[in-house]
Amino acid sequence: RAHYVPEEMRSTIINIFRIPLNLFVCVILYKVSHFPLSVMFGLCVVFLFICLGCQLKLNALIRAVKVIKPHADNTPRGGKERSSTGGNGKGPAKARS
């Protein structure tokens, strides 16, 4: 969690997500006698697939950010970033004739 959520905001964000979760659990437990067991397991499966989709989306976002912001490994010792633009920042280098 510390890698993705800043320390200063972590407890607030977790508590914001905890409120609807607890509300949902209370409603389901209050109405548990109205749901057959097969419906309960079906809901669990549906929610697990929703969680899987959210996790896959998070992984895709993390990979996209890593592509946009390369690690410091791409920086030579001089401190300037390597570039495929030929050094002038205006596009690919052209061969001089």
GROMACS .gro file of N, CA and C in nm:
model
  291
    1ARG      N    1   0.081  -0.120   0.000
    1ARG     CA    2   0.000   0.000   0.000
    1ARG      C    3   0.085   0.125   0.000
    2ALA      N    4   0.195   0.123   0.072
    2ALA     CA    5   0.278   0.242   0.084
    2ALA      C    6   0.335   0.285  -0.050
    3HIS      N    7   0.352   0.191  -0.141
    3HIS     CA    8   0.408   0.223  -0.272
    3HIS      C    9   0.311   0.303  -0.357
    4TYR      N   10   0.180   0.280  -0.340
    4TYR     CA   11   0.079   0.343  -0.425
    4TYR      C   12  -0.002   0.452  -0.356
    5VAL      N   13  -0.013   0.445  -0.223
    5VAL     CA   14  -0.092   0.543  -0.149
    5VAL      C   15   0.000   0.614  -0.051
    6PRO      N   16   0.008   0.747  -0.057
    6PRO     CA   17   0.096   0.820   0.035
    6PRO      C   18   0.056   0.798   0.182
    7GLU      N   19   0.153   0.799   0.269
    7GLU     CA   20   0.132   0.775   0.412
    7GLU      C   21   0.032   0.873   0.472
    8GLU      N   22   0.037   0.999   0.430
    8GLU     CA   23  -0.048   1.102   0.487
    8GLU      C   24  -0.196   1.079   0.457
    9MET      N   25  -0.225   1.013   0.346
    9MET     CA   26  -0.362   0.996   0.301
    9MET      C   27  -0.413   0.852   0.316
   10ARG      N   28  -0.328   0.761   0.355
   10ARG     CA   29  -0.363   0.619   0.354
   10ARG      C   30  -0.482   0.587   0.443
   11SER      N   31  -0.481   0.632   0.568
   11SER     CA   32  -0.591   0.597   0.659
   11SER      C   33  -0.722   0.657   0.611
   12THR      N   34  -0.719   0.778   0.557
   12THR     CA   35  -0.841   0.841   0.507
   12THR      C   36  -0.898   0.764   0.389
   13ILE      N   37  -0.814   0.727   0.296
   13ILE     CA   38  -0.860   0.654   0.177
   13ILE      C   39  -0.914   0.517   0.216
   14ILE      N   40  -0.846   0.448   0.304
   14ILE     CA   41  -0.892   0.316   0.347
   14ILE      C   42  -1.026   0.327   0.418
   15ASN      N   43  -1.042   0.428   0.503
   15ASN     CA   44  -1.168   0.446   0.574
   15ASN      C   45  -1.282   0.485   0.481
   16ILE      N   46  -1.252   0.561   0.376
   16ILE     CA   47  -1.356   0.597   0.279
   16ILE      C   48  -1.409   0.472   0.210
   17PHE      N   49  -1.321   0.379   0.176
   17PHE     CA   50  -1.365   0.254   0.113
   17PHE      C   51  -1.428   0.158   0.213
   18ARG      N   52  -1.393   0.172   0.339
   18ARG     CA   53  -1.446   0.082   0.441
   18ARG      C   54  -1.593   0.111   0.472
   19ILE      N   55  -1.637   0.235   0.462
   19ILE     CA   56  -1.776   0.272   0.494
   19ILE      C   57  -1.876   0.198   0.405
   20PRO      N   58  -1.866   0.208   0.270
   20PRO     CA   59  -1.964   0.135   0.189
   20PRO      C   60  -1.951  -0.017   0.203
   21LEU      N   61  -1.830  -0.065   0.226
   21LEU     CA   62  -1.813  -0.210   0.244
   21LEU      C   63  -1.887  -0.256   0.368
   22ASN      N   64  -1.871  -0.185   0.479
   22ASN     CA   65  -1.942  -0.222   0.602
   22ASN      C   66  -2.093  -0.209   0.587
   23LEU      N   67  -2.138  -0.108   0.517
   23LEU     CA   68  -2.280  -0.090   0.492
   23LEU      C   69  -2.335  -0.208   0.411
   24PHE      N   70  -2.262  -0.246   0.308
   24PHE     CA   71  -2.302  -0.360   0.226
   24PHE      C   72  -2.309  -0.488   0.308
   25VAL      N   73  -2.210  -0.513   0.392
   25VAL     CA   74  -2.207  -0.634   0.475
   25VAL      C   75  -2.326  -0.633   0.571
   26CYS      N   76  -2.355  -0.519   0.632
   26CYS     CA   77  -2.468  -0.511   0.726
   26CYS      C   78  -2.600  -0.540   0.656
   27VAL      N   79  -2.620  -0.485   0.537
   27VAL     CA   80  -2.744  -0.509   0.463
   27VAL      C   81  -2.757  -0.657   0.427
   28ILE      N   82  -2.650  -0.715   0.378
   28ILE     CA   83  -2.654  -0.857   0.340
   28ILE      C   84  -2.679  -0.945   0.463
   29LEU      N   85  -2.614  -0.916   0.574
   29LEU     CA   86  -2.635  -0.997   0.694
   29LEU      C   87  -2.776  -0.980   0.750
   30TYR      N   88  -2.832  -0.862   0.734
   30TYR     CA   89  -2.968  -0.837   0.781
   30TYR      C   90  -3.069  -0.914   0.697
   31LYS      N   91  -3.041  -0.925   0.567
   31LYS     CA   92  -3.133  -0.992   0.475
   31LYS      C   93  -3.087  -1.133   0.436
   32VAL      N   94  -2.998  -1.193   0.513
   32VAL     CA   95  -2.940  -1.322   0.476
   32VAL      C   96  -3.046  -1.431   0.465
   33SER      N   97  -3.153  -1.421   0.539
   33SER     CA   98  -3.255  -1.525   0.533
   33SER      C   99  -3.336  -1.519   0.403
   34HIS      N  100  -3.329  -1.407   0.331
   34HIS     CA  101  -3.403  -1.392   0.206
   34HIS      C  102  -3.327  -1.446   0.084
   35PHE      N  103  -3.199  -1.473   0.101
   35PHE     CA  104  -3.116  -1.521  -0.009
   35PHE      C  105  -3.085  -1.669   0.007
   36PRO      N  106  -3.110  -1.749  -0.095
   36PRO     CA  107  -3.066  -1.890  -0.087
   36PRO      C  108  -2.913  -1.898  -0.094
   37LEU      N  109  -2.862  -2.009  -0.051
   37LEU     CA  110  -2.716  -2.028  -0.048
   37LEU      C  111  -2.654  -2.015  -0.186
   38SER      N  112  -2.723  -2.063  -0.289
   38SER     CA  113  -2.668  -2.054  -0.425
   38SER      C  114  -2.655  -1.908  -0.469
   39VAL      N  115  -2.747  -1.823  -0.428
   39VAL     CA  116  -2.737  -1.680  -0.462
   39VAL      C  117  -2.618  -1.617  -0.390
   40MET      N  118  -2.598  -1.654  -0.265
   40MET     CA  119  -2.484  -1.600  -0.189
   40MET      C  120  -2.351  -1.638  -0.256
   41PHE      N  121  -2.337  -1.765  -0.294
   41PHE     CA  122  -2.214  -1.805  -0.362
   41PHE      C  123  -2.202  -1.740  -0.499
   42GLY      N  124  -2.313  -1.722  -0.567
   42GLY     CA  125  -2.312  -1.653  -0.696
   42GLY      C  126  -2.264  -1.509  -0.681
   43LEU      N  127  -2.313  -1.441  -0.576
   43LEU     CA  128  -2.267  -1.304  -0.550
   43LEU      C  129  -2.117  -1.300  -0.520
   44CYS      N  130  -2.070  -1.398  -0.445
   44CYS     CA  131  -1.926  -1.404  -0.415
   44CYS      C  132  -1.844  -1.419  -0.543
   45VAL      N  133  -1.890  -1.504  -0.633
   45VAL     CA  134  -1.819  -1.524  -0.760
   45VAL      C  135  -1.820  -1.396  -0.843
   46VAL      N  136  -1.934  -1.331  -0.850
   46VAL     CA  137  -1.944  -1.205  -0.926
   46VAL      C  138  -1.849  -1.100  -0.869
   47PHE      N  139  -1.850  -1.085  -0.737
   47PHE     CA  140  -1.763  -0.985  -0.675
   47PHE      C  141  -1.615  -1.019  -0.691
   48LEU      N  142  -1.582  -1.147  -0.689
   48LEU     CA  143  -1.442  -1.184  -0.712
   48LEU      C  144  -1.398  -1.153  -0.855
   49PHE      N  145  -1.488  -1.171  -0.952
   49PHE     CA  146  -1.454  -1.134  -1.089
   49PHE      C  147  -1.442  -0.983  -1.105
   50ILE      N  148  -1.523  -0.908  -1.034
   50ILE     CA  149  -1.510  -0.762  -1.035
   50ILE      C  150  -1.375  -0.722  -0.977
   51CYS      N  151  -1.335  -0.788  -0.868
   51CYS     CA  152  -1.204  -0.761  -0.807
   51CYS      C  153  -1.091  -0.796  -0.903
   52LEU      N  154  -1.106  -0.906  -0.974
   52LEU     CA  155  -1.005  -0.945  -1.072
   52LEU      C  156  -0.992  -0.839  -1.181
   53GLY      N  157  -1.104  -0.791  -1.229
   53GLY     CA  158  -1.101  -0.686  -1.331
   53GLY      C  159  -1.035  -0.559  -1.280
   54CYS      N  160  -1.065  -0.521  -1.157
   54CYS     CA  161  -1.002  -0.402  -1.098
   54CYS      C  162  -0.851  -0.421  -1.082
   55GLN      N  163  -0.809  -0.540  -1.041
   55GLN     CA  164  -0.667  -0.568  -1.025
   55GLN      C  165  -0.594  -0.564  -1.159
   56LEU      N  166  -0.656  -0.620  -1.263
   56LEU     CA  167  -0.595  -0.616  -1.396
   56LEU      C  168  -0.584  -0.473  -1.446
   57LYS      N  169  -0.686  -0.392  -1.420
   57LYS     CA  170  -0.682  -0.251  -1.461
   57LYS      C  171  -0.572  -0.176  -1.386
   58LEU      N  172  -0.559  -0.203  -1.256
   58LEU     CA  173  -0.453  -0.140  -1.177
   58LEU      C  174  -0.316  -0.178  -1.231
   59ASN      N  175  -0.296  -0.306  -1.262
   59ASN     CA  176  -0.168  -0.350  -1.318
   59ASN      C  177  -0.140  -0.282  -1.451
   60ALA      N  178  -0.241  -0.266  -1.535
   60ALA     CA  179  -0.223  -0.198  -1.664
   60ALA      C  180  -0.186  -0.052  -1.643
   61LEU      N  181  -0.249   0.014  -1.547
   61LEU     CA  182  -0.216   0.154  -1.518
   61LEU      C  183  -0.074   0.168  -1.466
   62ILE      N  184  -0.033   0.075  -1.381
   62ILE     CA  185   0.102   0.080  -1.327
   62ILE      C  186   0.205   0.061  -1.438
   63ARG      N  187   0.180  -0.033  -1.528
   63ARG     CA  188   0.272  -0.054  -1.640
   63ARG      C  189   0.277   0.069  -1.730
   64ALA      N  190   0.163   0.133  -1.752
   64ALA     CA  191   0.159   0.253  -1.836
   64ALA      C  192   0.240   0.366  -1.773
   65VAL      N  193   0.232   0.381  -1.642
   65VAL     CA  194   0.309   0.485  -1.574
   65VAL      C  195   0.457   0.454  -1.581
   66LYS      N  196   0.494   0.329  -1.569
   66LYS     CA  197   0.636   0.291  -1.577
   66LYS      C  198   0.691   0.317  -1.717
   67VAL      N  199   0.609   0.304  -1.820
   67VAL     CA  200   0.654   0.332  -1.957
   67VAL      C  201   0.673   0.482  -1.975
   68ILE      N  202   0.580   0.561  -1.919
   68ILE     CA  203   0.589   0.706  -1.932
   68ILE      C  204   0.704   0.761  -1.850
   69LYS      N  205   0.723   0.711  -1.728
   69LYS     CA  206   0.829   0.755  -1.640
   69LYS      C  207   0.931   0.644  -1.624
   70PRO      N  208   1.031   0.637  -1.712
   70PRO     CA  209   1.131   0.530  -1.698
   70PRO      C  210   1.212   0.548  -1.570
   71HIS      N  211   1.266   0.439  -1.522
   71HIS     CA  212   1.346   0.442  -1.400
   71HIS      C  213   1.476   0.518  -1.423
   72ALA      N  214   1.544   0.546  -1.317
   72ALA     CA  215   1.671   0.618  -1.324
   72ALA      C  216   1.779   0.537  -1.394
   73ASP      N  217   1.754   0.410  -1.422
   73ASP     CA  218   1.852   0.326  -1.491
   73ASP      C  219   1.879   0.377  -1.632
   74ASN      N  220   1.789   0.457  -1.687
   74ASN     CA  221   1.801   0.506  -1.823
   74ASN      C  222   1.882   0.636  -1.829
   75THR      N  223   1.933   0.682  -1.716
   75THR     CA  224   2.007   0.808  -1.711
   75THR      C  225   2.156   0.778  -1.704
   76PRO      N  226   2.236   0.830  -1.799
   76PRO     CA  227   2.381   0.809  -1.792
   76PRO      C  228   2.442   0.888  -1.678
   77ARG      N  229   2.571   0.869  -1.655
   77ARG     CA  230   2.639   0.933  -1.542
   77ARG      C  231   2.638   1.085  -1.550
   78GLY      N  232   2.632   1.142  -1.666
   78GLY     CA  233   2.632   1.287  -1.679
   78GLY      C  234   2.505   1.352  -1.628
   79GLY      N  235   2.399   1.273  -1.607
   79GLY     CA  236   2.277   1.327  -1.551
   79GLY      C  237   2.173   1.360  -1.656
   80LYS      N  238   2.211   1.365  -1.783
   80LYS     CA  239   2.113   1.395  -1.887
   80LYS      C  240   2.050   1.265  -1.935
   81GLU      N  241   1.922   1.272  -1.970
   81GLU     CA  242   1.853   1.153  -2.018
   81GLU      C  243   1.900   1.119  -2.158
   82ARG      N  244   1.902   0.991  -2.186
   82ARG     CA  245   1.933   0.946  -2.321
   82ARG      C  246   1.815   0.977  -2.410
   83SER      N  247   1.843   1.008  -2.533
   83SER     CA  248   1.735   1.044  -2.625
   83SER      C  249   1.759   0.979  -2.759
   84SER      N  250   1.650   0.943  -2.825
   84SER     CA  251   1.661   0.887  -2.958
   84SER      C  252   1.637   0.995  -3.063
   85THR      N  253   1.636   1.120  -3.020
   85THR     CA  254   1.605   1.229  -3.113
   85THR      C  255   1.730   1.289  -3.176
   86GLY      N  256   1.846   1.238  -3.147
   86GLY     CA  257   1.967   1.291  -3.207
   86GLY      C  258   2.026   1.406  -3.128
   87GLY      N  259   1.972   1.436  -3.011
   87GLY     CA  260   2.033   1.534  -2.925
   87GLY      C  261   1.968   1.671  -2.930
   88ASN      N  262   1.893   1.705  -3.035
   88ASN     CA  263   1.835   1.838  -3.041
   88ASN      C  264   1.692   1.842  -2.992
   89GLY      N  265   1.628   1.727  -2.966
   89GLY     CA  266   1.493   1.722  -2.913
   89GLY      C  267   1.386   1.751  -3.016
   90LYS      N  268   1.422   1.759  -3.145
   90LYS     CA  269   1.324   1.793  -3.247
   90LYS      C  270   1.291   1.679  -3.339
   91GLY      N  271   1.327   1.560  -3.306
   91GLY     CA  272   1.293   1.446  -3.390
   91GLY      C  273   1.413   1.356  -3.411
   92PRO      N  274   1.397   1.254  -3.495
   92PRO     CA  275   1.508   1.161  -3.518
   92PRO      C  276   1.625   1.231  -3.587
   93ALA      N  277   1.743   1.184  -3.554
   93ALA     CA  278   1.862   1.241  -3.615
   93ALA      C  279   1.867   1.203  -3.763
   94LYS      N  280   1.907   1.299  -3.846
   94LYS     CA  281   1.918   1.274  -3.989
   94LYS      C  282   2.065   1.260  -4.026
   95ALA      N  283   2.090   1.169  -4.116
   95ALA     CA  284   2.229   1.150  -4.162
   95ALA      C  285   2.268   1.269  -4.247
   96ARG      N  286   2.388   1.322  -4.221
   96ARG     CA  287   2.437   1.436  -4.301
   96ARG      C  288   2.507   1.385  -4.426
   97SER      N  289   2.483   1.452  -4.534
   97SER     CA  290   2.549   1.411  -4.657
   97SER      C  291   2.640   1.517  -4.711
   0.00000   0.00000   0.00000
